[in-house]
CSV table of C-alpha atoms in Angstrom, one decimal:
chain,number,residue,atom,x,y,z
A,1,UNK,CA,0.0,0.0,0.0
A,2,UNK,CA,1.7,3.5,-1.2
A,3,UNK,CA,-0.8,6.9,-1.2
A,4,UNK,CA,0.5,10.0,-1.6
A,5,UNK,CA,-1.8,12.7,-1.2
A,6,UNK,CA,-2.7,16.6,0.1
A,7,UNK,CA,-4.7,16.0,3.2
A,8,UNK,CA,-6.9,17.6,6.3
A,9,UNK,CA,-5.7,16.3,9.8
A,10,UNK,CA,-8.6,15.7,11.9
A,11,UNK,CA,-7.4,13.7,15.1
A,12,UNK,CA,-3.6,13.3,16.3
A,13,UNK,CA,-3.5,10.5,19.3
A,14,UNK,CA,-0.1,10.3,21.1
A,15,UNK,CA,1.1,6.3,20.8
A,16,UNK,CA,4.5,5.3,22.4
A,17,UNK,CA,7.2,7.7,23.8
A,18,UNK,CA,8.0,9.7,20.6
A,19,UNK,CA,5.1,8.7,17.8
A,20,UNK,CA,1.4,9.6,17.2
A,21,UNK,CA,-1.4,8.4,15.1
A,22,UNK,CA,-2.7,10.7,12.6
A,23,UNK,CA,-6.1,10.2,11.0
A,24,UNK,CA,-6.3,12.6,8.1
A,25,UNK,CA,-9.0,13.3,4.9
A,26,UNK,CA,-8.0,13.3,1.7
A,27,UNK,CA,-10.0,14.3,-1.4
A,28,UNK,CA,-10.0,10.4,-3.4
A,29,UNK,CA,-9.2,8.1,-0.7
A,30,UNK,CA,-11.6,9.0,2.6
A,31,UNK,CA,-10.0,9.2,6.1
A,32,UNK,CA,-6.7,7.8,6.4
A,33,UNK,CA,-4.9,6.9,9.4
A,34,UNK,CA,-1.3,6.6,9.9
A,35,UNK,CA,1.8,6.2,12.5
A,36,UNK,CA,3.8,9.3,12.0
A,37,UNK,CA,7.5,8.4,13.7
A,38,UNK,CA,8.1,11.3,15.7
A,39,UNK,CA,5.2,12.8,15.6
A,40,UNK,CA,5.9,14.9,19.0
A,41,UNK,CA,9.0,15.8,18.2
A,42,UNK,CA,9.1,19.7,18.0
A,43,UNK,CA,10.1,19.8,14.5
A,44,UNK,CA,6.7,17.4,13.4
A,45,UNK,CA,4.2,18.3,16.2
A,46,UNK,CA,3.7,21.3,14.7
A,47,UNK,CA,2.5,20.2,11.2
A,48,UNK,CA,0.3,17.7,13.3
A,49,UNK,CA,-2.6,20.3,14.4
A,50,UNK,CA,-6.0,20.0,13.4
A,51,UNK,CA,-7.3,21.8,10.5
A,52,UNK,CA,-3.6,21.8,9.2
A,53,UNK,CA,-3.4,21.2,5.3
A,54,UNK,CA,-0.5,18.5,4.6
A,55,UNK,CA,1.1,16.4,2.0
A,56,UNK,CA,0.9,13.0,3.1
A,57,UNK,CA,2.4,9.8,2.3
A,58,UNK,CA,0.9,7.0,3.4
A,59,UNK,CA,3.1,3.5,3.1
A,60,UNK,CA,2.3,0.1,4.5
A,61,UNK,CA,3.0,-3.9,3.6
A,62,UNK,CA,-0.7,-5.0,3.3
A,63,UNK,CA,-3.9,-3.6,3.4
A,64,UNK,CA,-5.0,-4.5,7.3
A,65,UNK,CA,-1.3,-3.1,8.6
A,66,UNK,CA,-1.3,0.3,9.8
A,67,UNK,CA,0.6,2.5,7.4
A,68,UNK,CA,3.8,4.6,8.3
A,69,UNK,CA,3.3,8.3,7.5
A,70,UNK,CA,5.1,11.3,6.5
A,71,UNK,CA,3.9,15.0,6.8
A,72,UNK,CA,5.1,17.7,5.1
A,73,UNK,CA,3.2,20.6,5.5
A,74,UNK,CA,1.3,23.0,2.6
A,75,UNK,CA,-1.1,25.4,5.3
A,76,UNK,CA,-1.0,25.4,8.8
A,77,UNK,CA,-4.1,27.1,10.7
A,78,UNK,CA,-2.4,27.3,14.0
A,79,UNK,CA,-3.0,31.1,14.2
A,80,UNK,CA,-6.6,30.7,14.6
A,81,UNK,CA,-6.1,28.4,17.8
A,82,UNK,CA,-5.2,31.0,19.6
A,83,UNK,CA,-8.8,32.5,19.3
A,84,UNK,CA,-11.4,31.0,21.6
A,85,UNK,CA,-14.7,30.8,18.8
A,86,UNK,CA,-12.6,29.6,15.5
A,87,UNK,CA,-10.5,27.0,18.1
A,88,UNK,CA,-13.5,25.4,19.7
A,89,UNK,CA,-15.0,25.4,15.5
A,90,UNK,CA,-12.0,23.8,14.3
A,91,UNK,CA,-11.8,21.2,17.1
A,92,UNK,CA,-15.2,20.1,17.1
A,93,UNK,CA,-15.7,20.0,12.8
A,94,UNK,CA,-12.3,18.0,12.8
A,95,UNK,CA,-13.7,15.7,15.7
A,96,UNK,CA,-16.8,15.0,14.4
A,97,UNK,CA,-15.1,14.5,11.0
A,98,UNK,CA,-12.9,11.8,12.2
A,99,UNK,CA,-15.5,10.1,14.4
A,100,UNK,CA,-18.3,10.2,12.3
A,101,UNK,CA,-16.7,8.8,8.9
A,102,UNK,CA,-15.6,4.8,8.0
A,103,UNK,CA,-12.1,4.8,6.9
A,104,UNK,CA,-11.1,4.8,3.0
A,105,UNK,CA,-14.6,5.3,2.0
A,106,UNK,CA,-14.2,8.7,-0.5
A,107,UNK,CA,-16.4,11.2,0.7
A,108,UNK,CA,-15.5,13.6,-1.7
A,109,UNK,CA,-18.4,16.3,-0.9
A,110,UNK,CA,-17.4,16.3,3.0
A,111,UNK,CA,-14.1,16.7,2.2
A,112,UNK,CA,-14.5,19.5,-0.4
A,113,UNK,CA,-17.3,20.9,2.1
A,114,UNK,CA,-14.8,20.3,5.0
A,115,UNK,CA,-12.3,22.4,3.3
A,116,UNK,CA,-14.8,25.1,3.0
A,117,UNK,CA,-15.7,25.4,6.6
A,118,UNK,CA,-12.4,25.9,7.5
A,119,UNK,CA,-11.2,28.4,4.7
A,120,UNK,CA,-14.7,30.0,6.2
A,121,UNK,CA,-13.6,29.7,9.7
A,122,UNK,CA,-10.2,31.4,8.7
A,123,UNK,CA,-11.5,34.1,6.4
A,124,UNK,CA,-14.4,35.5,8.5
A,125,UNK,CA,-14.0,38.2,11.0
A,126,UNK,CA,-16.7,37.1,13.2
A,127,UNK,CA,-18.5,34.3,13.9
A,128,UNK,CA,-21.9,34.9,12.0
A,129,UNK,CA,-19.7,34.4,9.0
A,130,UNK,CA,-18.9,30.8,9.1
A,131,UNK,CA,-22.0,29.5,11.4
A,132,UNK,CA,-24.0,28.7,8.7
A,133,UNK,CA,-21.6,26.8,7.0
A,134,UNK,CA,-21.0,24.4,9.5
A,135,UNK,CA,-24.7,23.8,10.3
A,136,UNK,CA,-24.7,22.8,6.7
A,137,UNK,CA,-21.2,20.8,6.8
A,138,UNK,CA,-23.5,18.8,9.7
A,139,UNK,CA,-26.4,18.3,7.5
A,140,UNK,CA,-24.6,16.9,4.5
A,141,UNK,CA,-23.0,14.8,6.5
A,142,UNK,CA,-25.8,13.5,8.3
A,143,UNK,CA,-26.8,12.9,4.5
A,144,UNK,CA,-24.0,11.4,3.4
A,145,UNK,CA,-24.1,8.8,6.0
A,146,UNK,CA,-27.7,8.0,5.1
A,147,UNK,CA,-29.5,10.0,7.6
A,148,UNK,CA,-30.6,13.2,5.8
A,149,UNK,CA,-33.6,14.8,7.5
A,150,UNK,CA,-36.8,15.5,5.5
A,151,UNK,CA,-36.9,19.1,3.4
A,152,UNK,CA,-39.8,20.1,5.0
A,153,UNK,CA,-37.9,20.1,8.3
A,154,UNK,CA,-35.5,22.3,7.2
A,155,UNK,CA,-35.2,26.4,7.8
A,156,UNK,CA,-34.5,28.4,5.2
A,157,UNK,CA,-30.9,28.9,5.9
A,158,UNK,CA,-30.2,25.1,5.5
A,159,UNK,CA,-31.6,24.7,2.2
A,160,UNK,CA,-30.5,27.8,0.8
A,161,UNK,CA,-27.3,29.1,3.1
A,162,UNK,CA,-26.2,32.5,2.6
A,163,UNK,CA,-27.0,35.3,5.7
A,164,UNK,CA,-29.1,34.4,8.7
A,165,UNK,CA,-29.8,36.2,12.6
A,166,UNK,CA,-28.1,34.4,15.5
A,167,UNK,CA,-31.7,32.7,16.4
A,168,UNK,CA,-32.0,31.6,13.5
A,169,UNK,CA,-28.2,30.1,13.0
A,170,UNK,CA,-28.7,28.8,16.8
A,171,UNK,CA,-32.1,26.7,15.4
A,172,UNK,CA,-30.1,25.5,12.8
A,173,UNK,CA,-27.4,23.8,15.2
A,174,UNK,CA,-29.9,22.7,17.7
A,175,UNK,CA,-31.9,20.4,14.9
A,176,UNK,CA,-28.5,19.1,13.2
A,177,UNK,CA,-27.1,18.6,17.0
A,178,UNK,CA,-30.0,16.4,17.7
A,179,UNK,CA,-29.5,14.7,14.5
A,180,UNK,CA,-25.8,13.8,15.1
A,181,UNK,CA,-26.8,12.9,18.6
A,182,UNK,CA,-29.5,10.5,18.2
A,183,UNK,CA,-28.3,8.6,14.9
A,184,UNK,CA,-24.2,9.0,14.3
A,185,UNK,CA,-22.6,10.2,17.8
A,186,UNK,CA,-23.7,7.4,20.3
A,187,UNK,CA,-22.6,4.6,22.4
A,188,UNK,CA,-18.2,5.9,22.9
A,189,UNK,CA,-18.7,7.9,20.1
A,190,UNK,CA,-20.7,10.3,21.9
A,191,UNK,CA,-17.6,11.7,24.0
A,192,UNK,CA,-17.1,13.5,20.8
A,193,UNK,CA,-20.2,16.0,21.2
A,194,UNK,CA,-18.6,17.5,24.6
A,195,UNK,CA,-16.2,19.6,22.3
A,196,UNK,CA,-19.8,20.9,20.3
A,197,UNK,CA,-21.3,21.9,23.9
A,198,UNK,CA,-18.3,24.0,24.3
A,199,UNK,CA,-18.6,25.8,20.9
A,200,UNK,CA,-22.6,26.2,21.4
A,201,UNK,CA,-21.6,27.7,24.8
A,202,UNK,CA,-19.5,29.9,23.5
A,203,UNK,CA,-21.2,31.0,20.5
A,204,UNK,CA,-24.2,32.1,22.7
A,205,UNK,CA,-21.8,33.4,25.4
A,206,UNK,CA,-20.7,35.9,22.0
A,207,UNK,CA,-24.3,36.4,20.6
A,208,UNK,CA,-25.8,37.6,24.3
């Protein structure tokens, strides 16, 4: 097994003294994991943060073996960590990403609608500008997993996108939340929705 390919990192989880395990999206070959020797070193560590855009090579002896993998970093986002509303974004789209989604199944809408949250997330000045976009990142991939809700129990500004008021947004969130809640994030899977409480807290916290 050899893939070489530009990739989103979504989860980093330290294993043994020095490495990690990386599980990252790429466009044509779905989520990837991979053992990145190193990997908290201070030279790599850096190139390992969530939301980062990489060049990955991916190389393993058979299909079932974990595959060794390089990073070499094209964007990093690490700037917007250091902001409370775009950090808890980016850790909980990423999260969900990589808890939600089989691995090396192409999704290639989520990934290209992945990569547009977080260009969103980086380009907007405030948080109105990027909400919207990941209530709808949520509901396509609640689709894309097979559980797209009905039309007719959609607002407007989840068929349609573009501008919305914070009620409005906050709806949005609340019916995709309870979405992801009752048919994707449950059983150990549902630690993953503590990190979506924190953004919701903090997106009202912003909006009051």
């Amino acid at each position: 097994m050899h893939l070489r390919a530009e990739a989103l990192v979504l989860a980093i989880r330290q294993h043994g003294e020095h490495g990690a395990i990386v599980r990252a999206l790429t466009a044509e070959h779905g989520l990837q994991p991979g053992y990145v020797r190193g990997g908290r070193s201070r030279h790599i560590r850096p190139i390992l943060q969530p939301a980062n855009l990489i060049l990955g090579e991916w190389r393993a002896r058979t299909e079932d073996q974990l595959a060794g993998l390089t990073v070499e970093l094209i964007h990093s986002r690490a700037p917007l960590f250091a902001e409370p509303l775009p950090a808890a974004a980016l850790e909980w789209v990423t999260a969900l990403t990589a808890t939600a989604l089989p691995e090396a199944q192409p999704y290639p809408r989520l990934h290209g609608a992945l990569d547009g949250v977080i260009g969103a997330i980086e380009a907007a000045p405030a948080a109105r500008g990027w909400a919207v976009a990941l209530a709808r990142y949520e509901l396509l991939l609640l689709a894309e997993l097979g559980y797209g809700l009905e039309p007719d129990r959609l607002p407007d500004i989840l068929r349609t996108g573009g501008e919305a008021d914070w009620p409005d947004i906050l709806a949005a969130l609340r019916l995709t939340g309870e979405a992801l809640e009752s048919d994707i994030l449950t059983d150990r899977r549902a630690e993953t929705l503590a990190a979506r409480a924190r953004l919701i807290d903090r997106l009202k916290r912003a909006v009051a």
